[in-house]
CSV table of N, CA and C in Angstrom, one decimal:
chain,number,residue,atom,x,y,z
A,1,MET,N,-2.2,17.1,-1.3
A,1,MET,CA,-2.8,15.8,-1.2
A,1,MET,C,-3.4,15.6,0.1
A,2,THR,N,-4.6,15.0,0.1
A,2,THR,CA,-5.4,14.7,1.3
A,2,THR,C,-5.0,13.4,2.0
A,3,THR,N,-5.1,13.4,3.3
A,3,THR,CA,-4.8,12.2,4.0
A,3,THR,C,-6.0,11.7,4.8
A,4,LEU,N,-6.1,10.4,5.0
A,4,LEU,CA,-7.1,9.8,5.8
A,4,LEU,C,-6.8,10.0,7.2
A,5,PRO,N,-7.8,9.8,8.1
A,5,PRO,CA,-7.5,10.0,9.6
A,5,PRO,C,-6.4,9.2,10.1
A,6,ASP,N,-6.1,8.0,9.5
A,6,ASP,CA,-4.9,7.2,10.0
A,6,ASP,C,-3.6,7.6,9.4
A,7,GLY,N,-3.6,8.7,8.6
A,7,GLY,CA,-2.4,9.2,8.0
A,7,GLY,C,-2.1,8.7,6.6
A,8,ARG,N,-2.8,7.8,6.1
A,8,ARG,CA,-2.6,7.3,4.7
A,8,ARG,C,-2.9,8.4,3.7
A,9,ARG,N,-2.1,8.5,2.7
A,9,ARG,CA,-2.3,9.6,1.7
A,9,ARG,C,-3.3,9.1,0.6
A,10,ILE,N,-4.3,9.9,0.3
A,10,ILE,CA,-5.2,9.6,-0.8
A,10,ILE,C,-4.5,9.9,-2.1
A,11,PRO,N,-4.6,9.0,-3.1
A,11,PRO,CA,-3.9,9.2,-4.3
A,11,PRO,C,-4.4,10.5,-5.0
A,12,PRO,N,-3.6,11.1,-5.9
A,12,PRO,CA,-4.1,12.3,-6.5
A,12,PRO,C,-5.3,12.1,-7.4
A,13,LEU,N,-6.2,13.0,-7.4
A,13,LEU,CA,-7.5,12.9,-8.2
A,13,LEU,C,-7.2,13.2,-9.6
A,14,THR,N,-6.2,14.1,-9.9
A,14,THR,CA,-5.8,14.4,-11.2
A,14,THR,C,-4.2,14.4,-11.2
A,15,ALA,N,-3.6,13.7,-12.1
A,15,ALA,CA,-2.2,13.6,-12.1
A,15,ALA,C,-1.8,12.9,-13.4
A,16,ASP,N,-0.5,12.9,-13.7
A,16,ASP,CA,0.0,12.1,-14.8
A,16,ASP,C,0.0,10.6,-14.4
A,17,GLU,N,0.2,9.8,-15.4
A,17,GLU,CA,0.1,8.3,-15.1
A,17,GLU,C,1.1,7.8,-14.1
A,18,PRO,N,2.4,8.2,-14.1
A,18,PRO,CA,3.3,7.7,-13.1
A,18,PRO,C,2.8,8.1,-11.7
A,19,ALA,N,2.4,9.3,-11.5
A,19,ALA,CA,2.0,9.8,-10.2
A,19,ALA,C,0.7,9.0,-9.7
A,20,MET,N,-0.2,8.8,-10.6
A,20,MET,CA,-1.4,8.1,-10.3
A,20,MET,C,-1.1,6.6,-9.9
A,21,LEU,N,-0.3,6.0,-10.7
A,21,LEU,CA,0.0,4.6,-10.4
A,21,LEU,C,0.7,4.4,-9.1
A,22,THR,N,1.7,5.2,-8.9
A,22,THR,CA,2.5,5.1,-7.6
A,22,THR,C,1.7,5.6,-6.4
A,23,GLY,N,0.8,6.6,-6.6
A,23,GLY,CA,-0.1,7.0,-5.6
A,23,GLY,C,-1.0,5.9,-5.1
A,24,TRP,N,-1.6,5.1,-6.0
A,24,TRP,CA,-2.5,4.0,-5.7
A,24,TRP,C,-1.7,2.9,-5.0
A,25,LEU,N,-0.5,2.6,-5.6
A,25,LEU,CA,0.3,1.5,-5.0
A,25,LEU,C,0.7,1.9,-3.6
A,26,ASP,N,1.1,3.1,-3.4
A,26,ASP,CA,1.5,3.6,-2.0
A,26,ASP,C,0.3,3.5,-1.0
A,27,LEU,N,-0.9,3.9,-1.5
A,27,LEU,CA,-2.1,3.8,-0.6
A,27,LEU,C,-2.3,2.3,-0.2
A,28,HIS,N,-2.1,1.4,-1.1
A,28,HIS,CA,-2.3,0.0,-0.8
A,28,HIS,C,-1.2,-0.5,0.2
A,29,ARG,N,0.0,-0.1,-0.1
A,29,ARG,CA,1.1,-0.4,0.8
A,29,ARG,C,0.9,0.1,2.2
A,30,ALA,N,0.4,1.3,2.3
A,30,ALA,CA,0.1,1.9,3.6
A,30,ALA,C,-1.1,1.2,4.3
A,31,THR,N,-2.0,0.7,3.5
A,31,THR,CA,-3.2,0.0,4.1
A,31,THR,C,-2.7,-1.3,4.7
A,32,LEU,N,-1.8,-2.0,4.1
A,32,LEU,CA,-1.2,-3.2,4.7
A,32,LEU,C,-0.5,-2.9,6.0
A,33,ALA,N,0.3,-1.8,6.0
A,33,ALA,CA,1.0,-1.4,7.3
A,33,ALA,C,0.0,-1.1,8.4
A,34,VAL,N,-1.1,-0.4,8.1
A,34,VAL,CA,-2.2,-0.1,9.1
A,34,VAL,C,-2.8,-1.4,9.6
A,35,LYS,N,-3.0,-2.4,8.7
A,35,LYS,CA,-3.6,-3.7,9.2
A,35,LYS,C,-2.7,-4.5,10.1
A,36,CYS,N,-1.4,-4.2,10.0
A,36,CYS,CA,-0.4,-4.9,10.8
A,36,CYS,C,0.1,-4.2,12.0
A,37,ALA,N,-0.3,-3.0,12.1
A,37,ALA,CA,0.2,-2.1,13.2
A,37,ALA,C,-0.2,-2.7,14.6
A,38,GLY,N,0.8,-2.7,15.5
A,38,GLY,CA,0.5,-3.1,16.9
A,38,GLY,C,0.4,-4.5,17.2
A,39,LEU,N,0.6,-5.4,16.2
A,39,LEU,CA,0.5,-6.8,16.4
A,39,LEU,C,1.8,-7.4,16.9
A,40,ASP,N,1.7,-8.4,17.8
A,40,ASP,CA,2.9,-9.1,18.2
A,40,ASP,C,3.1,-10.4,17.4
A,41,ASP,N,4.1,-11.1,17.6
A,41,ASP,CA,4.4,-12.3,16.9
A,41,ASP,C,3.2,-13.3,16.9
A,42,GLU,N,2.7,-13.6,18.1
A,42,GLU,CA,1.7,-14.5,18.3
A,42,GLU,C,0.4,-14.1,17.6
A,43,GLN,N,0.1,-12.9,17.6
A,43,GLN,CA,-1.1,-12.4,16.9
A,43,GLN,C,-0.9,-12.5,15.4
A,44,ALA,N,0.3,-12.1,14.9
A,44,ALA,CA,0.5,-12.1,13.4
A,44,ALA,C,0.5,-13.5,12.9
A,45,LEU,N,0.8,-14.5,13.7
A,45,LEU,CA,0.8,-15.9,13.3
A,45,LEU,C,-0.5,-16.6,13.3
A,46,ARG,N,-1.5,-15.9,13.9
A,46,ARG,CA,-2.9,-16.5,14.0
A,46,ARG,C,-3.5,-16.7,12.6
A,47,THR,N,-4.3,-17.7,12.5
A,47,THR,CA,-5.0,-18.1,11.2
A,47,THR,C,-6.5,-18.1,11.5
A,48,PRO,N,-7.1,-16.9,11.7
A,48,PRO,CA,-8.5,-16.9,12.2
A,48,PRO,C,-9.5,-17.1,11.1
A,49,VAL,N,-9.2,-17.3,9.9
A,49,VAL,CA,-10.2,-17.5,8.8
A,49,VAL,C,-10.2,-18.9,8.3
A,50,GLU,N,-10.9,-19.8,9.0
A,50,GLU,CA,-10.9,-21.2,8.6
A,50,GLU,C,-11.6,-21.4,7.3
A,51,PRO,N,-11.2,-22.4,6.5
A,51,PRO,CA,-10.2,-23.3,6.8
A,51,PRO,C,-8.8,-22.9,6.3
A,52,SER,N,-8.6,-21.6,6.0
A,52,SER,CA,-7.4,-21.1,5.5
A,52,SER,C,-6.3,-21.1,6.5
A,53,ALA,N,-5.0,-21.4,6.1
A,53,ALA,CA,-3.9,-21.3,6.9
A,53,ALA,C,-3.2,-20.0,6.8
A,54,LEU,N,-3.8,-19.0,6.2
A,54,LEU,CA,-3.2,-17.7,5.9
A,54,LEU,C,-3.1,-16.9,7.2
A,55,SER,N,-2.0,-16.2,7.4
A,55,SER,CA,-1.8,-15.3,8.6
A,55,SER,C,-1.2,-14.0,8.0
A,56,LEU,N,-1.3,-13.0,8.8
A,56,LEU,CA,-0.7,-11.7,8.5
A,56,LEU,C,0.8,-11.8,8.3
A,57,PHE,N,1.4,-12.7,9.1
A,57,PHE,CA,2.9,-12.9,9.1
A,57,PHE,C,3.2,-13.4,7.6
A,58,GLY,N,2.5,-14.5,7.2
A,58,GLY,CA,2.7,-15.1,5.9
A,58,GLY,C,2.4,-14.1,4.8
A,59,LEU,N,1.3,-13.3,5.0
A,59,LEU,CA,0.9,-12.3,3.9
A,59,LEU,C,2.0,-11.3,3.7
A,60,VAL,N,2.6,-10.8,4.8
A,60,VAL,CA,3.6,-9.8,4.7
A,60,VAL,C,4.8,-10.4,4.0
A,61,GLN,N,5.2,-11.6,4.4
A,61,GLN,CA,6.3,-12.3,3.7
A,61,GLN,C,6.1,-12.4,2.2
A,62,HIS,N,4.8,-12.8,1.9
A,62,HIS,CA,4.5,-12.9,0.4
A,62,HIS,C,4.6,-11.6,-0.3
A,63,LEU,N,4.1,-10.5,0.3
A,63,LEU,CA,4.1,-9.2,-0.4
A,63,LEU,C,5.5,-8.7,-0.5
A,64,ALA,N,6.4,-9.0,0.4
A,64,ALA,CA,7.8,-8.6,0.3
A,64,ALA,C,8.4,-9.4,-0.9
A,65,GLU,N,8.1,-10.6,-1.0
A,65,GLU,CA,8.6,-11.4,-2.1
A,65,GLU,C,8.0,-10.9,-3.4
A,66,VAL,N,6.8,-10.6,-3.5
A,66,VAL,CA,6.1,-10.0,-4.7
A,66,VAL,C,6.8,-8.7,-5.1
A,67,GLU,N,7.1,-7.8,-4.1
A,67,GLU,CA,7.7,-6.6,-4.4
A,67,GLU,C,9.1,-6.8,-5.0
A,68,ARG,N,9.9,-7.7,-4.4
A,68,ARG,CA,11.2,-8.0,-4.9
A,68,ARG,C,11.2,-8.6,-6.3
A,69,ASN,N,10.3,-9.6,-6.5
A,69,ASN,CA,10.3,-10.3,-7.7
A,69,ASN,C,9.9,-9.3,-8.9
A,70,TRP,N,8.8,-8.6,-8.8
A,70,TRP,CA,8.3,-7.9,-9.9
A,70,TRP,C,9.0,-6.6,-10.2
A,71,ILE,N,9.5,-5.9,-9.2
A,71,ILE,CA,10.2,-4.7,-9.5
A,71,ILE,C,11.7,-5.0,-9.7
A,72,GLN,N,12.3,-5.7,-8.8
A,72,GLN,CA,13.8,-5.8,-8.9
A,72,GLN,C,14.2,-6.9,-9.9
A,73,ARG,N,13.6,-8.1,-9.8
A,73,ARG,CA,14.0,-9.2,-10.7
A,73,ARG,C,13.4,-9.0,-12.1
A,74,VAL,N,12.1,-8.7,-12.2
A,74,VAL,CA,11.5,-8.6,-13.6
A,74,VAL,C,11.8,-7.3,-14.2
A,75,PHE,N,11.4,-6.2,-13.6
A,75,PHE,CA,11.5,-4.9,-14.2
A,75,PHE,C,13.0,-4.4,-14.3
A,76,ALA,N,13.7,-4.4,-13.2
A,76,ALA,CA,15.0,-3.9,-13.2
A,76,ALA,C,16.1,-4.9,-13.6
A,77,ARG,N,15.6,-6.1,-13.8
A,77,ARG,CA,16.5,-7.2,-14.3
A,77,ARG,C,17.7,-7.5,-13.4
A,78,ARG,N,17.5,-7.3,-12.1
A,78,ARG,CA,18.5,-7.6,-11.1
A,78,ARG,C,18.5,-9.1,-10.7
A,79,GLU,N,19.7,-9.6,-10.5
A,79,GLU,CA,19.8,-11.0,-10.1
A,79,GLU,C,19.9,-11.0,-8.6
A,80,VAL,N,18.7,-10.9,-7.9
A,80,VAL,CA,18.6,-10.9,-6.5
A,80,VAL,C,17.9,-12.2,-6.1
A,81,PRO,N,18.4,-12.8,-5.0
A,81,PRO,CA,17.8,-14.1,-4.6
A,81,PRO,C,16.4,-13.9,-4.0
A,82,LEU,N,15.6,-14.9,-3.9
A,82,LEU,CA,14.3,-14.9,-3.2
A,82,LEU,C,14.6,-14.5,-1.8
A,83,LEU,N,13.7,-13.8,-1.2
A,83,LEU,CA,13.8,-13.5,0.2
A,83,LEU,C,13.5,-14.7,1.1
A,84,TYR,N,12.6,-15.6,0.7
A,84,TYR,CA,12.2,-16.7,1.5
A,84,TYR,C,12.4,-18.0,0.6
A,85,ALA,N,13.6,-18.3,0.3
A,85,ALA,CA,14.0,-19.4,-0.5
A,85,ALA,C,13.4,-20.7,0.1
A,86,GLY,N,12.8,-21.5,-0.7
A,86,GLY,CA,12.2,-22.8,-0.3
A,86,GLY,C,10.8,-22.6,0.3
A,87,ARG,N,10.3,-21.3,0.2
A,87,ARG,CA,9.0,-21.0,0.6
A,87,ARG,C,8.2,-20.4,-0.5
A,88,PRO,N,7.6,-21.2,-1.4
A,88,PRO,CA,6.9,-20.7,-2.6
A,88,PRO,C,6.0,-19.6,-2.3
A,89,GLY,N,6.3,-18.4,-3.0
A,89,GLY,CA,5.5,-17.2,-2.8
A,89,GLY,C,5.7,-16.5,-1.5
A,90,GLY,N,6.5,-17.1,-0.6
A,90,GLY,CA,6.7,-16.4,0.7
A,90,GLY,C,5.7,-16.7,1.7
A,91,PHE,N,4.6,-17.5,1.4
A,91,PHE,CA,3.5,-17.7,2.4
A,91,PHE,C,4.0,-18.6,3.5
A,92,THR,N,4.8,-19.6,3.2
A,92,THR,CA,5.3,-20.5,4.3
A,92,THR,C,6.1,-19.7,5.3
A,93,LEU,N,5.7,-19.9,6.6
A,93,LEU,CA,6.3,-19.0,7.6
A,93,LEU,C,7.7,-19.3,7.9
A,94,ASP,N,8.5,-18.2,8.0
A,94,ASP,CA,9.9,-18.2,8.4
A,94,ASP,C,10.0,-18.0,9.9
A,95,ARG,N,9.9,-19.0,10.6
A,95,ARG,CA,9.8,-18.9,12.1
A,95,ARG,C,11.1,-18.5,12.7
A,96,SER,N,12.2,-18.3,11.9
A,96,SER,CA,13.4,-17.8,12.5
A,96,SER,C,13.4,-16.3,12.6
A,97,ARG,N,12.4,-15.7,12.1
A,97,ARG,CA,12.2,-14.2,12.2
A,97,ARG,C,11.1,-13.8,13.0
A,98,THR,N,11.1,-12.6,13.6
A,98,THR,CA,10.0,-12.1,14.3
A,98,THR,C,9.1,-11.3,13.3
A,99,PHE,N,7.9,-11.0,13.7
A,99,PHE,CA,7.0,-10.2,12.8
A,99,PHE,C,7.6,-8.9,12.6
A,100,ALA,N,8.3,-8.3,13.5
A,100,ALA,CA,8.9,-7.0,13.3
A,100,ALA,C,10.0,-7.1,12.3
A,101,GLU,N,10.7,-8.2,12.2
A,101,GLU,CA,11.8,-8.4,11.2
A,101,GLU,C,11.2,-8.6,9.8
A,102,VAL,N,10.0,-9.3,9.8
A,102,VAL,CA,9.4,-9.6,8.5
A,102,VAL,C,8.8,-8.2,8.0
A,103,LEU,N,8.2,-7.4,8.8
A,103,LEU,CA,7.7,-6.1,8.4
A,103,LEU,C,8.9,-5.2,7.9
A,104,ALA,N,10.0,-5.3,8.6
A,104,ALA,CA,11.2,-4.5,8.2
A,104,ALA,C,11.7,-4.9,6.9
A,105,ALA,N,11.7,-6.2,6.6
A,105,ALA,CA,12.2,-6.7,5.3
A,105,ALA,C,11.2,-6.2,4.2
A,106,TRP,N,9.9,-6.3,4.5
A,106,TRP,CA,9.0,-5.8,3.5
A,106,TRP,C,9.2,-4.3,3.2
A,107,GLU,N,9.4,-3.5,4.3
A,107,GLU,CA,9.6,-2.1,4.2
A,107,GLU,C,10.9,-1.8,3.4
A,108,ARG,N,11.9,-2.6,3.6
A,108,ARG,CA,13.1,-2.4,2.8
A,108,ARG,C,12.9,-2.6,1.3
A,109,GLU,N,12.1,-3.7,1.0
A,109,GLU,CA,11.8,-4.0,-0.4
A,109,GLU,C,11.0,-2.8,-1.0
A,110,VAL,N,10.1,-2.3,-0.3
A,110,VAL,CA,9.3,-1.2,-0.8
A,110,VAL,C,10.2,0.0,-1.0
A,111,ALA,N,11.1,0.3,-0.1
A,111,ALA,CA,12.0,1.5,-0.3
A,111,ALA,C,12.9,1.3,-1.5
A,112,VAL,N,13.5,0.2,-1.7
A,112,VAL,CA,14.3,-0.1,-2.9
A,112,VAL,C,13.5,0.1,-4.1
A,113,ASN,N,12.3,-0.4,-4.1
A,113,ASN,CA,11.4,-0.3,-5.3
A,113,ASN,C,11.0,1.1,-5.6
A,114,ARG,N,10.7,1.9,-4.6
A,114,ARG,CA,10.4,3.3,-4.9
A,114,ARG,C,11.6,4.0,-5.6
A,115,GLU,N,12.8,3.7,-5.1
A,115,GLU,CA,14.0,4.3,-5.8
A,115,GLU,C,14.1,3.8,-7.2
A,116,ILE,N,13.9,2.5,-7.5
A,116,ILE,CA,14.0,2.0,-8.8
A,116,ILE,C,13.0,2.6,-9.8
A,117,CYS,N,11.8,2.8,-9.3
A,117,CYS,CA,10.7,3.3,-10.1
A,117,CYS,C,10.7,4.9,-10.3
A,118,ALA,N,11.4,5.6,-9.4
A,118,ALA,CA,11.3,7.0,-9.4
A,118,ALA,C,11.8,7.6,-10.8
A,119,GLY,N,11.0,8.4,-11.4
A,119,GLY,CA,11.4,9.0,-12.6
A,119,GLY,C,11.4,8.1,-13.9
A,120,ARG,N,10.9,6.9,-13.7
A,120,ARG,CA,10.9,6.0,-14.8
A,120,ARG,C,9.6,6.1,-15.6
A,121,SER,N,9.7,5.9,-16.9
A,121,SER,CA,8.5,5.9,-17.7
A,121,SER,C,7.7,4.6,-17.6
A,122,PRO,N,6.4,4.7,-17.6
A,122,PRO,CA,5.6,3.4,-17.5
A,122,PRO,C,5.8,2.6,-18.8
A,123,ASP,N,6.4,3.2,-19.8
A,123,ASP,CA,6.6,2.4,-21.1
A,123,ASP,C,7.9,1.6,-21.0
A,124,GLU,N,8.8,1.9,-20.1
A,124,GLU,CA,10.0,1.1,-20.0
A,124,GLU,C,9.7,-0.3,-19.7
A,125,THR,N,10.5,-1.2,-20.1
A,125,THR,CA,10.2,-2.6,-20.0
A,125,THR,C,11.3,-3.4,-19.2
A,126,GLY,N,10.8,-4.5,-18.7
A,126,GLY,CA,11.6,-5.5,-18.0
A,126,GLY,C,11.4,-6.8,-18.7
A,127,ARG,N,12.0,-7.8,-18.2
A,127,ARG,CA,11.9,-9.1,-18.8
A,127,ARG,C,11.3,-10.2,-17.8
A,128,LEU,N,10.3,-10.8,-18.3
A,128,LEU,CA,9.7,-11.9,-17.5
A,128,LEU,C,10.6,-13.1,-17.4
A,129,GLY,N,10.7,-13.7,-16.3
A,129,GLY,CA,11.4,-15.0,-16.1
A,129,GLY,C,10.5,-16.1,-16.7
A,130,ALA,N,11.0,-17.3,-16.8
A,130,ALA,CA,10.2,-18.4,-17.3
A,130,ALA,C,8.9,-18.6,-16.5
A,131,GLU,N,9.1,-18.5,-15.1
A,131,GLU,CA,7.9,-18.8,-14.3
A,131,GLU,C,6.8,-17.8,-14.5
A,132,GLU,N,7.2,-16.5,-14.6
A,132,GLU,CA,6.2,-15.4,-14.8
A,132,GLU,C,5.6,-15.6,-16.2
A,133,ALA,N,6.4,-15.8,-17.2
A,133,ALA,CA,5.9,-15.9,-18.5
A,133,ALA,C,4.9,-17.1,-18.7
A,134,ALA,N,5.1,-18.2,-17.9
A,134,ALA,CA,4.2,-19.3,-18.0
A,134,ALA,C,2.9,-19.0,-17.3
A,135,VAL,N,2.9,-18.1,-16.3
A,135,VAL,CA,1.6,-17.7,-15.7
A,135,VAL,C,0.9,-16.7,-16.5
A,136,VAL,N,1.6,-15.6,-16.9
A,136,VAL,CA,0.9,-14.5,-17.6
A,136,VAL,C,0.8,-14.7,-19.1
A,137,GLY,N,1.6,-15.6,-19.6
A,137,GLY,CA,1.6,-15.9,-21.1
A,137,GLY,C,2.1,-14.8,-21.9
A,138,GLY,N,2.3,-15.1,-23.2
A,138,GLY,CA,2.7,-14.1,-24.1
A,138,GLY,C,4.2,-13.8,-24.1
A,139,ASP,N,4.4,-12.5,-24.4
A,139,ASP,CA,5.8,-12.0,-24.6
A,139,ASP,C,6.6,-12.1,-23.4
A,140,ASP,N,7.9,-12.0,-23.6
A,140,ASP,CA,8.8,-12.1,-22.4
A,140,ASP,C,9.1,-10.7,-21.9
A,141,GLU,N,8.7,-9.6,-22.6
A,141,GLU,CA,8.9,-8.3,-22.1
A,141,GLU,C,7.6,-7.8,-21.4
A,142,VAL,N,7.8,-7.0,-20.4
A,142,VAL,CA,6.6,-6.5,-19.7
A,142,VAL,C,6.9,-5.0,-19.3
A,143,SER,N,5.9,-4.1,-19.4
A,143,SER,CA,6.1,-2.7,-19.1
A,143,SER,C,6.0,-2.4,-17.6
A,144,LEU,N,6.7,-1.4,-17.2
A,144,LEU,CA,6.5,-0.9,-15.8
A,144,LEU,C,5.1,-0.7,-15.5
A,145,ARG,N,4.3,-0.1,-16.5
A,145,ARG,CA,2.9,0.1,-16.3
A,145,ARG,C,2.2,-1.2,-15.9
A,146,TRP,N,2.5,-2.3,-16.6
A,146,TRP,CA,1.8,-3.6,-16.3
A,146,TRP,C,2.3,-4.0,-14.9
A,147,VAL,N,3.5,-3.9,-14.6
A,147,VAL,CA,4.0,-4.4,-13.3
A,147,VAL,C,3.4,-3.6,-12.2
A,148,LEU,N,3.3,-2.3,-12.3
A,148,LEU,CA,2.6,-1.4,-11.3
A,148,LEU,C,1.2,-1.8,-11.1
A,149,MET,N,0.5,-2.0,-12.2
A,149,MET,CA,-0.9,-2.4,-12.2
A,149,MET,C,-1.1,-3.7,-11.5
A,150,HIS,N,-0.2,-4.6,-11.8
A,150,HIS,CA,-0.2,-5.9,-11.2
A,150,HIS,C,0.0,-5.8,-9.7
A,151,LEU,N,0.9,-5.0,-9.2
A,151,LEU,CA,1.2,-4.8,-7.8
A,151,LEU,C,0.0,-4.2,-7.1
A,152,ILE,N,-0.7,-3.2,-7.8
A,152,ILE,CA,-1.9,-2.6,-7.2
A,152,ILE,C,-3.0,-3.7,-7.0
A,153,GLU,N,-3.1,-4.5,-8.0
A,153,GLU,CA,-4.1,-5.6,-7.9
A,153,GLU,C,-3.8,-6.6,-6.8
A,154,GLU,N,-2.5,-6.9,-6.8
A,154,GLU,CA,-2.0,-7.9,-5.8
A,154,GLU,C,-2.3,-7.4,-4.3
A,155,TYR,N,-1.9,-6.1,-4.1
A,155,TYR,CA,-2.2,-5.5,-2.8
A,155,TYR,C,-3.7,-5.4,-2.5
A,156,ALA,N,-4.5,-4.9,-3.5
A,156,ALA,CA,-5.9,-4.8,-3.3
A,156,ALA,C,-6.5,-6.1,-2.8
A,157,ARG,N,-6.2,-7.1,-3.5
A,157,ARG,CA,-6.7,-8.5,-3.2
A,157,ARG,C,-6.3,-8.9,-1.8
A,158,HIS,N,-5.0,-8.8,-1.5
A,158,HIS,CA,-4.5,-9.2,-0.2
A,158,HIS,C,-4.9,-8.3,0.9
A,159,ASN,N,-5.1,-7.0,0.7
A,159,ASN,CA,-5.6,-6.2,1.7
A,159,ASN,C,-7.0,-6.6,2.2
A,160,GLY,N,-7.8,-7.1,1.2
A,160,GLY,CA,-9.1,-7.7,1.6
A,160,GLY,C,-8.9,-8.9,2.6
A,161,HIS,N,-7.9,-9.7,2.3
A,161,HIS,CA,-7.6,-10.8,3.2
A,161,HIS,C,-7.1,-10.2,4.6
A,162,ALA,N,-6.3,-9.2,4.5
A,162,ALA,CA,-5.8,-8.6,5.7
A,162,ALA,C,-6.9,-8.0,6.6
A,163,ASP,N,-7.9,-7.5,6.0
A,163,ASP,CA,-9.1,-7.0,6.7
A,163,ASP,C,-9.7,-8.1,7.5
A,164,LEU,N,-9.9,-9.2,6.9
A,164,LEU,CA,-10.6,-10.4,7.6
A,164,LEU,C,-9.7,-11.0,8.6
A,165,LEU,N,-8.4,-11.1,8.3
A,165,LEU,CA,-7.4,-11.6,9.3
A,165,LEU,C,-7.4,-10.7,10.5
A,166,ARG,N,-7.2,-9.4,10.4
A,166,ARG,CA,-7.1,-8.5,11.5
A,166,ARG,C,-8.4,-8.5,12.3
A,167,GLU,N,-9.6,-8.5,11.7
A,167,GLU,CA,-10.8,-8.6,12.5
A,167,GLU,C,-10.9,-9.9,13.3
A,168,GLY,N,-10.4,-11.0,12.7
A,168,GLY,CA,-10.4,-12.3,13.4
A,168,GLY,C,-9.4,-12.3,14.5
A,169,ILE,N,-8.3,-11.5,14.5
A,169,ILE,CA,-7.3,-11.5,15.5
A,169,ILE,C,-7.8,-10.7,16.7
A,170,ASP,N,-8.2,-9.5,16.5
A,170,ASP,CA,-8.5,-8.7,17.7
A,170,ASP,C,-9.8,-7.8,17.5
A,171,GLY,N,-10.5,-8.1,16.4
A,171,GLY,CA,-11.8,-7.3,16.2
A,171,GLY,C,-11.6,-6.0,15.5
A,172,VAL,N,-10.4,-5.6,15.2
A,172,VAL,CA,-10.2,-4.3,14.6
A,172,VAL,C,-10.7,-4.3,13.2
A,173,THR,N,-11.5,-3.3,12.8
A,173,THR,CA,-12.0,-3.2,11.5
A,173,THR,C,-11.8,-1.8,10.9
A,174,GLY,N,-12.1,-1.6,9.7
A,174,GLY,CA,-11.9,-0.3,9.0
A,174,GLY,C,-11.1,-0.4,7.8
A,175,SER,N,-11.0,0.7,7.0
A,175,SER,CA,-10.3,0.6,5.7
A,175,SER,C,-8.8,0.7,5.9
């Protein structure tokens, strides 16, 4: 597998479905890490894209919550609490933590989720909670394939936000 100059692994060009899905998800996870690298608390809290109140701090909290919700709660059917209770979607800042702590929490969720998904068939299913079912509609069952595709989409969208935020913080650009 080839890597980009910053060390991110390019997803396989030919592979089975699980390897392709996890390869793309891992690329997007690594992209978020690159966008956050080297920032201190003050920088991560900046909201440079007016009128939005979005910060990299809040974005990382949100993606940690997304990871936990879709893989652990929905797919694996684990009864784990929200990471940022009282903070819908994780965007509201948890100022009791440092950015390093928020990044570490996100990395822990990613690690747990890699273990959960390892060797699993994309056809295996989890169960939507009432909140997720209301948003996505339809059946209460959801395949791992759907969950992984949703996470890829979620990261791709938010990595675009991270690009703009990082450039507004310190001028750093790039993929």
